[in-house]
Tab-separated table of C-alpha atoms in Angstrom:
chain	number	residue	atom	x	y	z
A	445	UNK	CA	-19.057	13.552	-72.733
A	446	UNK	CA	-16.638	15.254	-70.279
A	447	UNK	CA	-13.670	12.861	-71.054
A	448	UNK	CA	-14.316	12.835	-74.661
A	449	UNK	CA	-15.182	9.986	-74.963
A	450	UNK	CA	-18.239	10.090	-77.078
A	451	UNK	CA	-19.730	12.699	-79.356
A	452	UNK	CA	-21.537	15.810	-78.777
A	453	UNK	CA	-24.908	16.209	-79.065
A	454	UNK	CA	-25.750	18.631	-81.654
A	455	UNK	CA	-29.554	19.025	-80.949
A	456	UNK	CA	-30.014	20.391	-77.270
A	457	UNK	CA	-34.399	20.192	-77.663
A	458	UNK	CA	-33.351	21.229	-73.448
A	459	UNK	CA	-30.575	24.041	-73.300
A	460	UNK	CA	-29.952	22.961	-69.827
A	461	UNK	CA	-29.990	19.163	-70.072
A	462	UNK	CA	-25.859	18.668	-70.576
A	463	UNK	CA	-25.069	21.098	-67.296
A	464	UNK	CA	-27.917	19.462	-65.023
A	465	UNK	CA	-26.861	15.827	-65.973
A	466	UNK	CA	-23.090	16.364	-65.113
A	467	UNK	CA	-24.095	18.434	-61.845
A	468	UNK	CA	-22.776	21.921	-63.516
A	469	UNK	CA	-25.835	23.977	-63.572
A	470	UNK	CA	-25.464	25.413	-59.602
A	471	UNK	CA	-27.782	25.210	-57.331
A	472	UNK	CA	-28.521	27.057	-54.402
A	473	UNK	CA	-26.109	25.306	-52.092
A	474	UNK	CA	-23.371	26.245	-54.750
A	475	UNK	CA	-23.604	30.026	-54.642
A	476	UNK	CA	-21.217	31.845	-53.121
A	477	UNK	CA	-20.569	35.752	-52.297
A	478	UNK	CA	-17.357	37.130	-50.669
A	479	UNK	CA	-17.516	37.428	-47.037
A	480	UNK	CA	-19.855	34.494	-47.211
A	481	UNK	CA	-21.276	33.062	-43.893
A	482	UNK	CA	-22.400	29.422	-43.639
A	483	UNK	CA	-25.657	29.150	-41.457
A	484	UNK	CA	-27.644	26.445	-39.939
A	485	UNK	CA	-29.985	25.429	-37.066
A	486	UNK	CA	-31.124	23.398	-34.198
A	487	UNK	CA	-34.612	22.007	-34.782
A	488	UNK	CA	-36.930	22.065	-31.775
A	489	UNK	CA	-36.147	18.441	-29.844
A	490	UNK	CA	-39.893	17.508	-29.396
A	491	UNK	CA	-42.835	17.572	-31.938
A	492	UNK	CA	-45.207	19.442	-29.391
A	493	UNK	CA	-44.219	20.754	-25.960
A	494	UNK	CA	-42.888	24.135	-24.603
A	495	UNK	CA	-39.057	24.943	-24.301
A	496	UNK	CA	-37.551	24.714	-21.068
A	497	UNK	CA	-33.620	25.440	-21.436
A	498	UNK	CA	-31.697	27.304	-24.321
A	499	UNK	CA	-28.099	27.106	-23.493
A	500	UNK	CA	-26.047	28.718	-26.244
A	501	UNK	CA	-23.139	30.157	-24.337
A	502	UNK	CA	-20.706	27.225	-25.606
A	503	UNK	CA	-21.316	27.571	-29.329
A	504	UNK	CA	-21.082	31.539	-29.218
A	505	UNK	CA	-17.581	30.725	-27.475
A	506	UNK	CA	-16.110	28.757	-30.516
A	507	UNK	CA	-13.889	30.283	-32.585
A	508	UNK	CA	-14.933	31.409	-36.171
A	509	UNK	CA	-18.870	32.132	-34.749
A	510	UNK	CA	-19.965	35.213	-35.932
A	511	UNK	CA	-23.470	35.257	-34.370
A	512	UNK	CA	-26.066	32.907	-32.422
A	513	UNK	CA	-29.470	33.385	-32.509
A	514	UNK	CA	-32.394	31.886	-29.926
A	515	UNK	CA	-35.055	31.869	-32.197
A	516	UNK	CA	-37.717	30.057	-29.385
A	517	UNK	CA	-36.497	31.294	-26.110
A	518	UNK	CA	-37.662	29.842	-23.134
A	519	UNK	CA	-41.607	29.474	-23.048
A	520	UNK	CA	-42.135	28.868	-26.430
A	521	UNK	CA	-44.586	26.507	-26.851
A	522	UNK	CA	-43.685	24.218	-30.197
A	523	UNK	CA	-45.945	23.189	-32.650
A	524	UNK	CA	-44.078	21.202	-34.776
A	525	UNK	CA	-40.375	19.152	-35.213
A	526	UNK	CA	-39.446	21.555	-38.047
A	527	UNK	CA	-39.943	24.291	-35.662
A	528	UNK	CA	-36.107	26.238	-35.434
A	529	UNK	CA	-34.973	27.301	-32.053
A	530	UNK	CA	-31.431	28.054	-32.556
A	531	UNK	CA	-29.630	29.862	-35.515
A	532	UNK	CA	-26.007	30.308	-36.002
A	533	UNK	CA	-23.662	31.711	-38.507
A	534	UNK	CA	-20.031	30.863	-39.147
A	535	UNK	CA	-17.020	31.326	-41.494
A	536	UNK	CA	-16.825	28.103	-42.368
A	537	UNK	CA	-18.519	24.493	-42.113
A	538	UNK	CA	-16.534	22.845	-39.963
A	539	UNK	CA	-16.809	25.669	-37.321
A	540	UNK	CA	-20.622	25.517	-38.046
A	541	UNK	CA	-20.764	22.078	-37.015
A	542	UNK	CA	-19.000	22.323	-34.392
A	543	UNK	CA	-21.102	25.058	-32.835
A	544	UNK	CA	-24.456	23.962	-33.431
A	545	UNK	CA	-23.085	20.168	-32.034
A	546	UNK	CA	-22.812	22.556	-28.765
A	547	UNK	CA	-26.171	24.184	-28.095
A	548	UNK	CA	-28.535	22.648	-26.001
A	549	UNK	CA	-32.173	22.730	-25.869
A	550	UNK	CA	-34.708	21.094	-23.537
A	551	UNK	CA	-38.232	20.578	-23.566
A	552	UNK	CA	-41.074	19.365	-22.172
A	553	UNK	CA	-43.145	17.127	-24.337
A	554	UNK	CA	-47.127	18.825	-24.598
A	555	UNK	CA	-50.469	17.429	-25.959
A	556	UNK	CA	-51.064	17.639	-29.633
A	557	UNK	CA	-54.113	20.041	-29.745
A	558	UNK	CA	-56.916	18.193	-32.384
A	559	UNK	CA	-58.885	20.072	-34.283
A	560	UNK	CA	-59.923	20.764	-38.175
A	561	UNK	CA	-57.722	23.233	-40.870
A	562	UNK	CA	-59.989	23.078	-43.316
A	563	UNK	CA	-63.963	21.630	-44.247
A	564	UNK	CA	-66.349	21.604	-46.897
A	565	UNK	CA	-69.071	19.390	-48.647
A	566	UNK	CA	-70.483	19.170	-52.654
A	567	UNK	CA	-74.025	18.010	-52.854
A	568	UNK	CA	-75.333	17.460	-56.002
A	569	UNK	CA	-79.234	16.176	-56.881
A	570	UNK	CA	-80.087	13.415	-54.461
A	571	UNK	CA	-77.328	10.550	-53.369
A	572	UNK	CA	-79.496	9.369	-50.740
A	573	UNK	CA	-82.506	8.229	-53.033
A	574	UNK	CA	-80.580	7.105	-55.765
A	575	UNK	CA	-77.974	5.069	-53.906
A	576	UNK	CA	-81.794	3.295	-52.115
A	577	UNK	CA	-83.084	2.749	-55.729
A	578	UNK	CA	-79.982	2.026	-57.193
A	579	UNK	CA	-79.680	-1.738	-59.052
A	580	UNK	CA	-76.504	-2.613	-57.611
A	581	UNK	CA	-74.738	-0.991	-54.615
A	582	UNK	CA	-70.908	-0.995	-53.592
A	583	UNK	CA	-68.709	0.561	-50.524
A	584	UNK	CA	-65.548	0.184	-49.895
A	585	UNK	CA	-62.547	2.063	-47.569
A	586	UNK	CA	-59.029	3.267	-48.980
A	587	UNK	CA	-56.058	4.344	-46.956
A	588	UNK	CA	-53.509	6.248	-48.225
A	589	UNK	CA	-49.926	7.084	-47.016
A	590	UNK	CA	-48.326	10.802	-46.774
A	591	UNK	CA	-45.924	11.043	-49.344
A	592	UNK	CA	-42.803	12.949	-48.837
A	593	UNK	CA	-41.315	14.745	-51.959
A	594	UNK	CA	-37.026	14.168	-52.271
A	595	UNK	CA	-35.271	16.658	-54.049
A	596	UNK	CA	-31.532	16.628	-55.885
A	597	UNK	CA	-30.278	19.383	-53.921
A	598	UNK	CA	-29.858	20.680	-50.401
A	599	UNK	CA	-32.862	22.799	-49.094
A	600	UNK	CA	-31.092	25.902	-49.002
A	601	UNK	CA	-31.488	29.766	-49.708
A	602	UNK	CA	-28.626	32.732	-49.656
A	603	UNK	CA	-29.467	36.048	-48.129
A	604	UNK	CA	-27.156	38.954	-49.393
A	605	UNK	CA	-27.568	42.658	-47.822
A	606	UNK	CA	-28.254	45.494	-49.792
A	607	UNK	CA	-28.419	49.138	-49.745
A	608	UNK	CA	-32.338	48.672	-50.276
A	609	UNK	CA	-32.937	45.860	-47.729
A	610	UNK	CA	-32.049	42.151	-48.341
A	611	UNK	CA	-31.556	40.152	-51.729
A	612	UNK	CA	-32.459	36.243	-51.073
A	613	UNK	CA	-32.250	33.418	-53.619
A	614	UNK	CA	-34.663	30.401	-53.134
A	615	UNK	CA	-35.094	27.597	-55.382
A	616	UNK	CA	-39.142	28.077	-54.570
A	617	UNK	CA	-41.748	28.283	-56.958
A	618	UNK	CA	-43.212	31.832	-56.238
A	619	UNK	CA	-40.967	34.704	-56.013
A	620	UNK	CA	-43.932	37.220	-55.685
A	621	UNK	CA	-45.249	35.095	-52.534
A	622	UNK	CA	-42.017	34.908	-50.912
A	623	UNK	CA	-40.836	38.088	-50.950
A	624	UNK	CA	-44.083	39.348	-49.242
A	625	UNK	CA	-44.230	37.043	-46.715
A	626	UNK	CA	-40.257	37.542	-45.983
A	627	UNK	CA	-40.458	41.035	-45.923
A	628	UNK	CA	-43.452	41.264	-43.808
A	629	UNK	CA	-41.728	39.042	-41.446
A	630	UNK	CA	-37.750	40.303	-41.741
A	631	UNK	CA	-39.416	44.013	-41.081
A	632	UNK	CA	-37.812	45.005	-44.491
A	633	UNK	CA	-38.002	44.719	-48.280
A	634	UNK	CA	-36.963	41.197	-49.963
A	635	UNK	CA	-36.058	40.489	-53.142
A	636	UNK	CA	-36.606	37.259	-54.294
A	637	UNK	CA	-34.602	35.480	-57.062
A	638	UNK	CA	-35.332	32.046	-57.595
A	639	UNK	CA	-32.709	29.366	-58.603
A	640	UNK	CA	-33.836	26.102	-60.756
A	641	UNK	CA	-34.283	23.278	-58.092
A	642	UNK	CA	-33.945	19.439	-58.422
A	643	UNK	CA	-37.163	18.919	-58.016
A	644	UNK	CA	-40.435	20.408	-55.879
A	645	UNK	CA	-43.478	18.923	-56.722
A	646	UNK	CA	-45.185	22.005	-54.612
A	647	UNK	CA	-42.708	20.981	-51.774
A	648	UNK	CA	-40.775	23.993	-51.015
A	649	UNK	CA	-43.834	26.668	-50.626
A	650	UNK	CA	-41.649	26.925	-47.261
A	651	UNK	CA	-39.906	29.621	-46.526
A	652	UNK	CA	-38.678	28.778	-43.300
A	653	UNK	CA	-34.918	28.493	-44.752
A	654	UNK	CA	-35.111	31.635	-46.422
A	655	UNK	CA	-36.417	33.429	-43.358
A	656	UNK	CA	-33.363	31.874	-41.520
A	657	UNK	CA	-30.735	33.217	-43.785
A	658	UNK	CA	-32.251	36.384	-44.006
A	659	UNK	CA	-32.463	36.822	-40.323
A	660	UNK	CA	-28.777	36.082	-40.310
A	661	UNK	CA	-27.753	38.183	-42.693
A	662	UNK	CA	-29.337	41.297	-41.507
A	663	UNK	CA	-27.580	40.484	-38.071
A	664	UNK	CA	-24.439	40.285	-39.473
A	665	UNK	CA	-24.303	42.469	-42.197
A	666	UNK	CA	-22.657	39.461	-44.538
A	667	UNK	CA	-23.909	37.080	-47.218
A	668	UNK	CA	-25.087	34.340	-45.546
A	669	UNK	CA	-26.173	30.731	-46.884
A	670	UNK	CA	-28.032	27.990	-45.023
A	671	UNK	CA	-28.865	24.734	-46.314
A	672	UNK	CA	-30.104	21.392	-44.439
A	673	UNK	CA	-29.336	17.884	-45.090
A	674	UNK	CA	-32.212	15.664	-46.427
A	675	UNK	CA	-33.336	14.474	-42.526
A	676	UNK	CA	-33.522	18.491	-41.611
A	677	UNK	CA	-35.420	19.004	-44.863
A	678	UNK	CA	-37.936	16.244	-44.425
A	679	UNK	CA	-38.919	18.370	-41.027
A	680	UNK	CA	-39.278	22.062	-42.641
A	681	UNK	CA	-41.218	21.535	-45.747
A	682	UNK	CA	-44.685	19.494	-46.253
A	683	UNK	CA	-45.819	16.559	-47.149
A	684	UNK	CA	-48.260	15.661	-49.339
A	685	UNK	CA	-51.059	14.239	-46.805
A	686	UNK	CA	-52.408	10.840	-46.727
A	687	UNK	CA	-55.757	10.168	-45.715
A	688	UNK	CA	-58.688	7.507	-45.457
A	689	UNK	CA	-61.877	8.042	-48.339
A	690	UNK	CA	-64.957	5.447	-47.666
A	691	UNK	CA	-66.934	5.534	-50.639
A	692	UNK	CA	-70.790	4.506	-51.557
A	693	UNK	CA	-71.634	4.125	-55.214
A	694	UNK	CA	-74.605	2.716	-57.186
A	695	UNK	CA	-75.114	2.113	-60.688
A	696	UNK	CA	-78.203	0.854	-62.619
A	697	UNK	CA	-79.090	-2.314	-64.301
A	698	UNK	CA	-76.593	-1.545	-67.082
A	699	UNK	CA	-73.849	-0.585	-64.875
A	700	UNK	CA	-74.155	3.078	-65.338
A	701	UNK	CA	-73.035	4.633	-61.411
A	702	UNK	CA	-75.912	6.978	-60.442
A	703	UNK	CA	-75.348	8.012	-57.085
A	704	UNK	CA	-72.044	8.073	-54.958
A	705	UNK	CA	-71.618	9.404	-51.967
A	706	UNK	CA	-67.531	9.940	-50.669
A	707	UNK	CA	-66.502	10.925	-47.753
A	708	UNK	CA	-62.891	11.914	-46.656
A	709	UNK	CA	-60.587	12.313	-44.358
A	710	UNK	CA	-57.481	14.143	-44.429
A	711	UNK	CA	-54.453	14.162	-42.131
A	712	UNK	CA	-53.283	17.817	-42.712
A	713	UNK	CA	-50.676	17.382	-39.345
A	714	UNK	CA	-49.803	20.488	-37.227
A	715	UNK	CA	-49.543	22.300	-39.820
A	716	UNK	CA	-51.240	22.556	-43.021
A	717	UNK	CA	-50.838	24.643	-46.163
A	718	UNK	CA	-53.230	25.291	-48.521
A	719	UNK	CA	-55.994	23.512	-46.369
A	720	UNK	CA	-58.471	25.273	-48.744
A	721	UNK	CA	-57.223	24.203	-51.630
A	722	UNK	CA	-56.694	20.542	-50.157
A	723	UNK	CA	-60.500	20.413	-50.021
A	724	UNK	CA	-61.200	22.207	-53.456
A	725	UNK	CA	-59.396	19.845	-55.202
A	726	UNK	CA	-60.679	16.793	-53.471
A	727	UNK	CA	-64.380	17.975	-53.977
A	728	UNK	CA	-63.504	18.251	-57.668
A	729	UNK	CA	-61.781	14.660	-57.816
A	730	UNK	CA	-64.725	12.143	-59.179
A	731	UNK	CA	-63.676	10.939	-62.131
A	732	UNK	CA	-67.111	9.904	-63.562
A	733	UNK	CA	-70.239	11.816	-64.919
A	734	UNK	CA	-72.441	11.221	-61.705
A	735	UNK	CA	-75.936	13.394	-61.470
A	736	UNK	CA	-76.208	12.420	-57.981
A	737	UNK	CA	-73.116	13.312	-55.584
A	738	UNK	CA	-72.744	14.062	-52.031
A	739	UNK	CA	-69.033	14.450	-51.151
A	740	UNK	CA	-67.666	15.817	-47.753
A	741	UNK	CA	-64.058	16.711	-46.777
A	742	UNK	CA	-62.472	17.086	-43.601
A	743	UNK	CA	-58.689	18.229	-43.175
A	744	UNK	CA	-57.582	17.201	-39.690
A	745	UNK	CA	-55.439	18.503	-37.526
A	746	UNK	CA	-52.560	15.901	-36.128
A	747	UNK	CA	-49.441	15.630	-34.025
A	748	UNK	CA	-47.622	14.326	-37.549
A	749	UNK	CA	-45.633	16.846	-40.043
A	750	UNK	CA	-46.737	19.281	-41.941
A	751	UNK	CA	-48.564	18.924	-44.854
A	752	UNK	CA	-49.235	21.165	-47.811
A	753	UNK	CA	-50.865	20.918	-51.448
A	754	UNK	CA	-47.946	18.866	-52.877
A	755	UNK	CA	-48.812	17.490	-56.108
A	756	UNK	CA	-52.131	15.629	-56.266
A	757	UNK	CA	-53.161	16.130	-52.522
A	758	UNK	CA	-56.365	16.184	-52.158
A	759	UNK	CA	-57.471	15.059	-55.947
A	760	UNK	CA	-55.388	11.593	-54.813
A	761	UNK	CA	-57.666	10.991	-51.748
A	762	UNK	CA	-60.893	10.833	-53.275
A	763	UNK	CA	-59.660	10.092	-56.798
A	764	UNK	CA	-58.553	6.684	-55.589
A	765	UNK	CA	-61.295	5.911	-53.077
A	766	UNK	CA	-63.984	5.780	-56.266
């Protein structure tokens, strides 16, 4: 279609269709402001532990550096591989690279704490005597794998200053959401504008990016955009969860299932989004018309990634198990 080469379409039933599939629409990684700063971060080097040594004296030194920041100074403890304990801005890739290759961070490696995010259990009539009176009986274990959503585009978000605090684009899903939580945490008002993404499946309710670049502009008084390959990415925003469901079901003499009784277990990491809603969804996840239901949920706490209510979590879990 660029070339010529073959003919136009005439009906466009998606406006946007031609631009997205010859990479024209923009996303956030394309935007640009002048005086724009390119920013970007070193992720904590352990998944749980406490820093021990920031040394950042080398990358403020290069050339082109406009401004370092030590996010998780000495004594932090870290929670989670996506945690950010250095963020720099610079006039121009190259010099970002080569600062942020610079900075050093140690730490000592800690003990995942255990523990639950969220709980909850649906009881319904009496799954204990039907499943003992039932005609035919069945249990059975699933495991299921996290799932980790891949987008188009660079994870990314540009922070502008303004007279009235800080204008941010984010190719999230919830403007409203964002801003509050930015602005509560920046210590000033955000306005959010969101960008169309290449994909996000509930996968970028993070707004660690965004908090980055909006730290880093209001540091340096200049536009400043930050975006992270797809390795970085995979360690700021969540996962959907996987899990293990063992289910008991029983059924009459015709096969009708009269009783079940489900119980799950979710790995929600060190951190976990949405928790509540994990479990709400997996409570309302049995497929079938069932008078007798007892169904508990459990959303651990892990050493593993993040998790968050991507698409399906929770409803997947107990879903498949029946």
């Amino acid at each position: 279609v660029r070339a010529g080469g073959a003919d136009p379409l005439e009906e466009r039933l998606r406006p946007e269709g031609r631009d997205v599939v010859l990479g024209d629409r923009p996303f956030v990684d394309d935007l640009d402001r002048p005086g724009l700063l390119v920013g970007g971060v070193v992720f904590a080097p352990v998944a749980v532990g406490v820093v021990t040594g920031v040394d950042v004296e080398a990358a403020r030194a290069v050339e082109g550096v406009v401004h370092v920041a030590v996010v998780c100074p000495v004594g932090t403890a870290l929670a989670h591989a996506g945690q950010v304990v250095v963020a720099i801005a610079a006039e121009s890739p190259a010099t970002l690279r080569a600062a942020l290759a610079l900075v050093k961070v140690e730490a000592e490696v800690g003990v995942a704490q255990g523990g639950v995010h969220a709980e909850a259990r649906r009881v319904e009539g009496d799954a204990s005597a039907a499943l003992a009176s039932a005609a035919h009986r069945v249990s059975a274990t699933v495991r299921l794998a996290p799932t980790d959503p891949v987008f188009l585009e660079p994870e990314a978000a540009l922070a502008v200053p303004v007279t009235t605090g800080l204008h941010l684009y984010s190719p999230g899903h919830d403007a409203a959401g964002a801003a509050s939580e930015l602005s509560g945490s920046l210590g000033g008002p955000v306005r959010v504008f969101l960008v169309p993404s290449g994909g996000s499946y509930g996968g970028k309710e993070s707004v660690a990016i965004e908090a980055v670049a909006g730290s880093l502009a209001l540091a340096t008084g200049r536009p400043v955009r930050v975006a992270v390959g797809l390795e970085a990415g995979m360690r700021v925003h969540p996962r959907r969860p996987g899990g293990e469901v063992s289910v008991e079901a029983g059924a009459d003499s015709n096969g009708r299932i009269v009783a079940l009784r489900v119980t799950a277990v979710v790995d929600g990491g060190t951190t976990c989004g949405g928790a509540d809603l994990i479990v709400a969804r997996a409570l309302d996840a049995v497929p079938y018309a069932c008078a007798n239901l007892d169904i508990s949920v459990r959303v651990d706490r892990s050493a593993n990634p993040g998790t968050g209510p991507i698409r399906g979590a929770g409803t997947h879990v107990v879903a498949a198990g029946v």
